[in-house]
Amino acid sequence: DQQVKQNSPSLSVQEGRISILNCDYTNSMFDYFLWYKKYPAEGPTFLISISSIKDKNEDGRFTVFLNKSAKHLSLHIVPSQPGDSAVYFCAASSPTGANNLFFGTGTRLTVIP
Amino acid sequence: GAGVSQSPSNKVTEKGKDVELRCDPISGHTALYWYRQSLGQGLEFLIYFQGNSAPDKSGLPSDRFSAERTGGSVSTLTIQRTQQEDSAVYLCASSLGGLAGAETQYFGPGTRLLVL
């Protein structure tokens, strides 16, 4: 059973516009959320994270929003650049669960020049 | 410094054969994870090592899968009697080993396993 879901397998955005990647989760015990970015033939790389005590975390062009009541988080990239084209994975962890991350299935972002 | 490395990068094997996948974590990282990504799936947790503690094997899909970590560093994931459904990218990650779930995990490039 998928505890972290990314319902959009792909997203295309024009360069300079905003990219919004969405993620939903089912486990209310999750207290830490991360976004990873993956290029082909490479392992995922950490992008940005947010603790459940916050509802927003910003790092340059990347902002993650957390809506705990809706069990939803989103990653905003603005302005989008062609180099942002990659697969983005949402991940979550809980303090009481196994010492691992639960990943979504990923969203492939294509930024069109 | 070097990141997480994995070998081989690609492995093609015949159904029923055993395979060994290797992971070299970042030096000084005490936590090591194995995940796999099957076609169209997210990353699926397999096993977690933390220092000298007993590993968390809760994600291993069957008893054909095993892993060990020698000397608290290099880890080997072994799949016995491989099946076609074992075909996937196997990813290793390591982290400093403090608050496990809240740490950034650094991933290797993965081993692409194809079972014919």
PDB file of C-alpha atoms in Angstrom:
ATOM      1  CA  ASP A   1       0.000   0.000   0.000  1.00  0.00           C
ATOM      2  CA  GLN A   2       1.480   3.296  -1.137  1.00  0.00           C
ATOM      3  CA  GLN A   3       1.689   5.653   1.841  1.00  0.00           C
ATOM      4  CA  VAL A   4       3.130   8.475  -0.224  1.00  0.00           C
ATOM      5  CA  LYS A   5       1.470   9.239  -3.529  1.00  0.00           C
ATOM      6  CA  GLN A   6       2.390  11.399  -6.452  1.00  0.00           C
ATOM      7  CA  ASN A   7      -0.592  11.232  -8.728  1.00  0.00           C
ATOM      8  CA  SER A   8       0.916  13.106 -11.633  1.00  0.00           C
ATOM      9  CA  PRO A   9       3.493  10.983 -13.416  1.00  0.00           C
ATOM     10  CA  SER A  10       4.588  13.894 -15.575  1.00  0.00           C
ATOM     11  CA  LEU A  11       4.450  17.659 -15.828  1.00  0.00           C
ATOM     12  CA  SER A  12       5.558  20.045 -18.579  1.00  0.00           C
ATOM     13  CA  VAL A  13       6.204  23.713 -17.905  1.00  0.00           C
ATOM     14  CA  GLN A  14       7.558  26.580 -19.949  1.00  0.00           C
ATOM     15  CA  GLU A  15      10.905  27.989 -18.918  1.00  0.00           C
ATOM     16  CA  GLY A  16      10.461  30.905 -16.525  1.00  0.00           C
ATOM     17  CA  ARG A  17       7.048  29.778 -15.306  1.00  0.00           C
ATOM     18  CA  ILE A  18       6.222  28.110 -12.020  1.00  0.00           C
ATOM     19  CA  SER A  19       6.370  24.332 -11.608  1.00  0.00           C
ATOM     20  CA  ILE A  20       4.134  22.846  -8.932  1.00  0.00           C
ATOM     21  CA  LEU A  21       4.658  19.231  -7.974  1.00  0.00           C
ATOM     22  CA  ASN A  22       2.168  17.636  -5.636  1.00  0.00           C
ATOM     23  CA  CYS A  23       2.381  14.863  -3.106  1.00  0.00           C
ATOM     24  CA  ASP A  24      -0.191  13.261  -0.801  1.00  0.00           C
ATOM     25  CA  TYR A  25       0.361  10.952   2.124  1.00  0.00           C
ATOM     26  CA  THR A  26      -1.834   8.745   4.240  1.00  0.00           C
ATOM     27  CA  ASN A  27       0.157   8.185   7.421  1.00  0.00           C
ATOM     28  CA  SER A  28      -0.575  10.894   9.977  1.00  0.00           C
ATOM     29  CA  MET A  29       2.545   9.853  11.911  1.00  0.00           C
ATOM     30  CA  PHE A  30       4.837  11.216   9.215  1.00  0.00           C
ATOM     31  CA  ASP A  31       6.670  14.202  10.630  1.00  0.00           C
ATOM     32  CA  TYR A  32       9.392  14.918   8.127  1.00  0.00           C
ATOM     33  CA  PHE A  33       9.101  15.335   4.408  1.00  0.00           C
ATOM     34  CA  LEU A  34      11.707  15.576   1.716  1.00  0.00           C
ATOM     35  CA  TRP A  35      11.955  16.128  -1.990  1.00  0.00           C
ATOM     36  CA  TYR A  36      14.592  14.358  -4.022  1.00  0.00           C
ATOM     37  CA  LYS A  37      15.525  15.037  -7.609  1.00  0.00           C
ATOM     38  CA  LYS A  38      16.749  12.322  -9.931  1.00  0.00           C
ATOM     39  CA  TYR A  39      18.479  12.607 -13.264  1.00  0.00           C
ATOM     40  CA  PRO A  40      18.694   9.575 -15.568  1.00  0.00           C
ATOM     41  CA  ALA A  41      21.367   7.053 -14.623  1.00  0.00           C
ATOM     42  CA  GLU A  42      22.033   8.837 -11.331  1.00  0.00           C
ATOM     43  CA  GLY A  43      20.833   8.275  -7.801  1.00  0.00           C
ATOM     44  CA  PRO A  44      18.341  10.670  -6.237  1.00  0.00           C
ATOM     45  CA  THR A  45      19.796  13.824  -4.728  1.00  0.00           C
ATOM     46  CA  PHE A  46      18.317  15.696  -1.817  1.00  0.00           C
ATOM     47  CA  LEU A  47      16.595  18.937  -2.754  1.00  0.00           C
ATOM     48  CA  ILE A  48      14.635  20.373   0.155  1.00  0.00           C
ATOM     49  CA  SER A  49      12.873  19.210   3.290  1.00  0.00           C
ATOM     50  CA  ILE A  50      10.258  20.340   5.770  1.00  0.00           C
ATOM     51  CA  SER A  51       9.415  19.355   9.302  1.00  0.00           C
ATOM     52  CA  SER A  52       5.797  18.899  10.303  1.00  0.00           C
ATOM     53  CA  ILE A  53       6.078  21.828  12.724  1.00  0.00           C
ATOM     54  CA  LYS A  54       6.344  24.152   9.734  1.00  0.00           C
ATOM     55  CA  ASP A  55       4.069  24.825   6.810  1.00  0.00           C
ATOM     56  CA  LYS A  56       6.609  26.345   4.467  1.00  0.00           C
ATOM     57  CA  ASN A  57      10.300  26.099   3.756  1.00  0.00           C
ATOM     58  CA  GLU A  58      12.077  28.078   1.099  1.00  0.00           C
ATOM     59  CA  ASP A  59      15.486  27.639  -0.470  1.00  0.00           C
ATOM     60  CA  GLY A  60      16.206  29.847  -3.428  1.00  0.00           C
ATOM     61  CA  ARG A  61      13.915  28.954  -6.301  1.00  0.00           C
ATOM     62  CA  PHE A  62      12.473  26.005  -4.379  1.00  0.00           C
ATOM     63  CA  THR A  63       9.682  26.214  -1.830  1.00  0.00           C
ATOM     64  CA  VAL A  64       7.935  23.331  -0.138  1.00  0.00           C
ATOM     65  CA  PHE A  65       4.486  23.797   1.357  1.00  0.00           C
ATOM     66  CA  LEU A  66       2.946  21.421   3.874  1.00  0.00           C
ATOM     67  CA  ASN A  67      -0.759  21.165   4.627  1.00  0.00           C
ATOM     68  CA  LYS A  68      -1.009  18.692   7.487  1.00  0.00           C
ATOM     69  CA  SER A  69      -4.783  18.722   7.697  1.00  0.00           C
ATOM     70  CA  ALA A  70      -5.002  17.729   4.056  1.00  0.00           C
ATOM     71  CA  LYS A  71      -1.949  15.440   4.270  1.00  0.00           C
ATOM     72  CA  HIS A  72      -0.617  17.208   1.251  1.00  0.00           C
ATOM     73  CA  LEU A  73       2.630  18.824   0.316  1.00  0.00           C
ATOM     74  CA  SER A  74       3.825  20.566  -2.776  1.00  0.00           C
ATOM     75  CA  LEU A  75       7.079  21.696  -4.276  1.00  0.00           C
ATOM     76  CA  HIS A  76       7.150  24.997  -6.123  1.00  0.00           C
ATOM     77  CA  ILE A  77       9.956  25.856  -8.473  1.00  0.00           C
ATOM     78  CA  VAL A  78      10.040  29.392  -9.722  1.00  0.00           C
ATOM     79  CA  PRO A  79      11.285  30.374 -12.171  1.00  0.00           C
ATOM     80  CA  SER A  80      11.621  26.962 -13.785  1.00  0.00           C
ATOM     81  CA  GLN A  81      14.776  26.317 -15.764  1.00  0.00           C
ATOM     82  CA  PRO A  82      15.559  23.625 -18.363  1.00  0.00           C
ATOM     83  CA  GLY A  83      18.121  22.148 -15.949  1.00  0.00           C
ATOM     84  CA  ASP A  84      15.276  21.429 -13.548  1.00  0.00           C
ATOM     85  CA  SER A  85      14.035  18.731 -15.921  1.00  0.00           C
ATOM     86  CA  ALA A  86      14.251  15.528 -13.881  1.00  0.00           C
ATOM     87  CA  VAL A  87      12.130  13.114 -11.889  1.00  0.00           C
ATOM     88  CA  TYR A  88      11.103  14.487  -8.516  1.00  0.00           C
ATOM     89  CA  PHE A  89      10.371  12.136  -5.646  1.00  0.00           C
ATOM     90  CA  CYS A  90       8.474  13.074  -2.550  1.00  0.00           C
ATOM     91  CA  ALA A  91       9.494  11.178   0.593  1.00  0.00           C
ATOM     92  CA  ALA A  92       8.314  11.025   4.180  1.00  0.00           C
ATOM     93  CA  SER A  93       9.439   9.531   7.444  1.00  0.00           C
ATOM     94  CA  SER A  94       7.961   8.955  10.862  1.00  0.00           C
ATOM     95  CA  PRO A  95       9.646   8.945  14.267  1.00  0.00           C
ATOM     96  CA  THR A  96       8.032   5.682  15.252  1.00  0.00           C
ATOM     97  CA  GLY A  97       8.328   3.744  12.053  1.00  0.00           C
ATOM     98  CA  ALA A  98      11.246   1.964  10.497  1.00  0.00           C
ATOM     99  CA  ASN A  99      14.366   3.979   9.901  1.00  0.00           C
ATOM    100  CA  ASN A 100      13.604   4.508   6.275  1.00  0.00           C
ATOM    101  CA  LEU A 101      11.942   6.909   3.928  1.00  0.00           C
ATOM    102  CA  PHE A 102       8.687   6.198   2.177  1.00  0.00           C
ATOM    103  CA  PHE A 103       8.861   7.428  -1.380  1.00  0.00           C
ATOM    104  CA  GLY A 104       6.263   8.385  -3.912  1.00  0.00           C
ATOM    105  CA  THR A 105       6.416   7.078  -7.454  1.00  0.00           C
ATOM    106  CA  GLY A 106       7.881  10.300  -8.792  1.00  0.00           C
ATOM    107  CA  THR A 107       6.835  13.055 -11.179  1.00  0.00           C
ATOM    108  CA  ARG A 108       8.830  13.659 -14.330  1.00  0.00           C
ATOM    109  CA  LEU A 109       9.206  17.400 -14.837  1.00  0.00           C
ATOM    110  CA  THR A 110      10.062  18.709 -18.260  1.00  0.00           C
ATOM    111  CA  VAL A 111      10.902  22.391 -18.537  1.00  0.00           C
ATOM    112  CA  ILE A 112      10.518  23.548 -22.105  1.00  0.00           C
ATOM    113  CA  PRO A 113      12.994  26.220 -23.235  1.00  0.00           C
TER     114      PRO A 113
ATOM    115  CA  GLY B   1      35.109  13.635  -1.019  1.00  0.00           C
ATOM    116  CA  ALA B   2      33.698  10.560  -2.652  1.00  0.00           C
ATOM    117  CA  GLY B   3      29.995   9.954  -2.614  1.00  0.00           C
ATOM    118  CA  VAL B   4      28.198   6.660  -2.344  1.00  0.00           C
ATOM    119  CA  SER B   5      29.429   4.214  -4.928  1.00  0.00           C
ATOM    120  CA  GLN B   6      27.795   1.047  -6.152  1.00  0.00           C
ATOM    121  CA  SER B   7      28.953  -1.804  -8.290  1.00  0.00           C
ATOM    122  CA  PRO B   8      28.301  -3.156 -10.762  1.00  0.00           C
ATOM    123  CA  SER B   9      26.438  -0.370 -12.504  1.00  0.00           C
ATOM    124  CA  ASN B  10      24.606  -2.903 -14.648  1.00  0.00           C
ATOM    125  CA  LYS B  11      24.024  -6.605 -14.195  1.00  0.00           C
ATOM    126  CA  VAL B  12      22.315  -9.026 -16.520  1.00  0.00           C
ATOM    127  CA  THR B  13      21.715 -12.496 -15.166  1.00  0.00           C
ATOM    128  CA  GLU B  14      19.726 -15.584 -15.920  1.00  0.00           C
ATOM    129  CA  LYS B  15      16.745 -16.589 -13.876  1.00  0.00           C
ATOM    130  CA  GLY B  16      17.774 -18.812 -11.002  1.00  0.00           C
ATOM    131  CA  LYS B  17      21.281 -17.432 -10.636  1.00  0.00           C
ATOM    132  CA  ASP B  18      22.529 -15.607  -7.545  1.00  0.00           C
ATOM    133  CA  VAL B  19      23.728 -12.007  -7.714  1.00  0.00           C
ATOM    134  CA  GLU B  20      25.692  -9.783  -5.364  1.00  0.00           C
ATOM    135  CA  LEU B  21      25.416  -6.018  -5.395  1.00  0.00           C
ATOM    136  CA  ARG B  22      27.946  -3.869  -3.598  1.00  0.00           C
ATOM    137  CA  CYS B  23      27.647  -0.496  -1.901  1.00  0.00           C
ATOM    138  CA  ASP B  24      30.416   1.713  -0.556  1.00  0.00           C
ATOM    139  CA  PRO B  25      28.890   4.407   1.648  1.00  0.00           C
ATOM    140  CA  ILE B  26      30.291   7.825   2.341  1.00  0.00           C
ATOM    141  CA  SER B  27      33.135   7.580   4.808  1.00  0.00           C
ATOM    142  CA  GLY B  28      31.954   8.261   8.335  1.00  0.00           C
ATOM    143  CA  HIS B  29      28.305   7.540   7.625  1.00  0.00           C
ATOM    144  CA  THR B  30      27.034   4.969  10.067  1.00  0.00           C
ATOM    145  CA  ALA B  31      23.600   4.496   8.509  1.00  0.00           C
ATOM    146  CA  LEU B  32      23.183   2.579   5.253  1.00  0.00           C
ATOM    147  CA  TYR B  33      20.007   1.820   3.339  1.00  0.00           C
ATOM    148  CA  TRP B  34      19.077  -0.334   0.397  1.00  0.00           C
ATOM    149  CA  TYR B  35      16.118   0.555  -1.820  1.00  0.00           C
ATOM    150  CA  ARG B  36      14.912  -0.715  -5.129  1.00  0.00           C
ATOM    151  CA  GLN B  37      12.984   0.964  -7.875  1.00  0.00           C
ATOM    152  CA  SER B  38      10.992  -1.236 -10.177  1.00  0.00           C
ATOM    153  CA  LEU B  39       9.623   0.065 -13.463  1.00  0.00           C
ATOM    154  CA  GLY B  40       6.897   2.616 -12.768  1.00  0.00           C
ATOM    155  CA  GLN B  41       7.264   2.297  -9.011  1.00  0.00           C
ATOM    156  CA  GLY B  42       8.613   4.541  -6.318  1.00  0.00           C
ATOM    157  CA  LEU B  43      11.635   3.655  -4.304  1.00  0.00           C
ATOM    158  CA  GLU B  44      10.899   0.675  -2.106  1.00  0.00           C
ATOM    159  CA  PHE B  45      12.764   0.287   1.169  1.00  0.00           C
ATOM    160  CA  LEU B  46      14.590  -3.019   1.587  1.00  0.00           C
ATOM    161  CA  ILE B  47      16.947  -2.920   4.570  1.00  0.00           C
ATOM    162  CA  TYR B  48      18.635  -0.485   6.964  1.00  0.00           C
ATOM    163  CA  PHE B  49      21.910  -0.777   8.861  1.00  0.00           C
ATOM    164  CA  GLN B  50      22.837   1.517  11.743  1.00  0.00           C
ATOM    165  CA  GLY B  51      26.257   1.069  13.275  1.00  0.00           C
ATOM    166  CA  ASN B  52      26.584  -2.277  15.015  1.00  0.00           C
ATOM    167  CA  SER B  53      22.882  -2.657  15.676  1.00  0.00           C
ATOM    168  CA  ALA B  54      20.869  -5.478  14.203  1.00  0.00           C
ATOM    169  CA  PRO B  55      19.660  -4.425  10.746  1.00  0.00           C
ATOM    170  CA  ASP B  56      16.075  -3.523  10.025  1.00  0.00           C
ATOM    171  CA  LYS B  57      15.118  -6.122   7.421  1.00  0.00           C
ATOM    172  CA  SER B  58      11.437  -5.278   7.352  1.00  0.00           C
ATOM    173  CA  GLY B  59      11.464  -4.312   3.681  1.00  0.00           C
ATOM    174  CA  LEU B  60      13.076  -7.418   2.236  1.00  0.00           C
ATOM    175  CA  PRO B  61      10.493  -8.955  -0.115  1.00  0.00           C
ATOM    176  CA  SER B  62      11.458 -12.590   0.388  1.00  0.00           C
ATOM    177  CA  ASP B  63      14.017 -14.848   2.023  1.00  0.00           C
ATOM    178  CA  ARG B  64      15.923 -14.889  -1.250  1.00  0.00           C
ATOM    179  CA  PHE B  65      17.131 -11.407  -0.345  1.00  0.00           C
ATOM    180  CA  SER B  66      19.823 -10.835   2.242  1.00  0.00           C
ATOM    181  CA  ALA B  67      22.333  -8.140   3.021  1.00  0.00           C
ATOM    182  CA  GLU B  68      25.340  -7.723   5.187  1.00  0.00           C
ATOM    183  CA  ARG B  69      27.541  -4.879   6.175  1.00  0.00           C
ATOM    184  CA  THR B  70      31.098  -5.741   7.037  1.00  0.00           C
ATOM    185  CA  GLY B  71      33.101  -3.586   9.405  1.00  0.00           C
ATOM    186  CA  GLY B  72      30.371  -0.994   9.492  1.00  0.00           C
ATOM    187  CA  SER B  73      31.224   0.186   6.009  1.00  0.00           C
ATOM    188  CA  VAL B  74      30.784  -1.745   2.762  1.00  0.00           C
ATOM    189  CA  SER B  75      27.494  -3.535   2.263  1.00  0.00           C
ATOM    190  CA  THR B  76      26.548  -6.384  -0.033  1.00  0.00           C
ATOM    191  CA  LEU B  77      22.998  -7.147  -1.103  1.00  0.00           C
ATOM    192  CA  THR B  78      22.595 -10.733  -2.244  1.00  0.00           C
ATOM    193  CA  ILE B  79      19.667 -12.062  -4.242  1.00  0.00           C
ATOM    194  CA  GLN B  80      19.520 -15.815  -4.494  1.00  0.00           C
ATOM    195  CA  ARG B  81      17.732 -17.742  -7.241  1.00  0.00           C
ATOM    196  CA  THR B  82      16.842 -14.531  -9.056  1.00  0.00           C
ATOM    197  CA  GLN B  83      13.424 -14.162 -10.630  1.00  0.00           C
ATOM    198  CA  GLN B  84      12.350 -11.895 -13.458  1.00  0.00           C
ATOM    199  CA  GLU B  85      10.385  -9.728 -11.037  1.00  0.00           C
ATOM    200  CA  ASP B  86      13.652  -8.925  -9.274  1.00  0.00           C
ATOM    201  CA  SER B  87      14.612  -6.788 -12.276  1.00  0.00           C
ATOM    202  CA  ALA B  88      14.915  -3.256 -10.942  1.00  0.00           C
ATOM    203  CA  VAL B  89      17.355  -0.526 -10.062  1.00  0.00           C
ATOM    204  CA  TYR B  90      18.857  -1.219  -6.661  1.00  0.00           C
ATOM    205  CA  LEU B  91      19.878   1.954  -4.860  1.00  0.00           C
ATOM    206  CA  CYS B  92      22.067   2.292  -1.827  1.00  0.00           C
ATOM    207  CA  ALA B  93      22.062   5.350   0.393  1.00  0.00           C
ATOM    208  CA  SER B  94      23.980   6.417   3.461  1.00  0.00           C
ATOM    209  CA  SER B  95      23.527   9.053   6.116  1.00  0.00           C
ATOM    210  CA  LEU B  96      25.360  10.281   9.179  1.00  0.00           C
ATOM    211  CA  GLY B  97      23.257   8.085  11.415  1.00  0.00           C
ATOM    212  CA  GLY B  98      21.761  10.457  13.915  1.00  0.00           C
ATOM    213  CA  LEU B  99      18.017  11.003  13.651  1.00  0.00           C
ATOM    214  CA  ALA B 100      17.535   8.407  10.938  1.00  0.00           C
ATOM    215  CA  GLY B 101      14.290   9.530   9.434  1.00  0.00           C
ATOM    216  CA  ALA B 102      15.127  13.205   9.477  1.00  0.00           C
ATOM    217  CA  GLU B 103      18.549  12.959   7.921  1.00  0.00           C
ATOM    218  CA  THR B 104      19.480  13.594   4.367  1.00  0.00           C
ATOM    219  CA  GLN B 105      20.274  10.340   2.669  1.00  0.00           C
ATOM    220  CA  TYR B 106      22.923  10.383  -0.012  1.00  0.00           C
ATOM    221  CA  PHE B 107      22.264   7.956  -2.808  1.00  0.00           C
ATOM    222  CA  GLY B 108      24.588   6.036  -5.024  1.00  0.00           C
ATOM    223  CA  PRO B 109      23.981   5.783  -8.777  1.00  0.00           C
ATOM    224  CA  GLY B 110      22.317   2.422  -8.455  1.00  0.00           C
ATOM    225  CA  THR B 111      22.775  -1.019  -9.962  1.00  0.00           C
ATOM    226  CA  ARG B 112      20.455  -1.872 -12.828  1.00  0.00           C
ATOM    227  CA  LEU B 113      19.605  -5.541 -12.553  1.00  0.00           C
ATOM    228  CA  LEU B 114      17.985  -7.395 -15.415  1.00  0.00           C
ATOM    229  CA  VAL B 115      16.947 -10.980 -14.901  1.00  0.00           C
ATOM    230  CA  LEU B 116      16.311 -12.807 -18.150  1.00  0.00           C
TER     231      LEU B 116
END
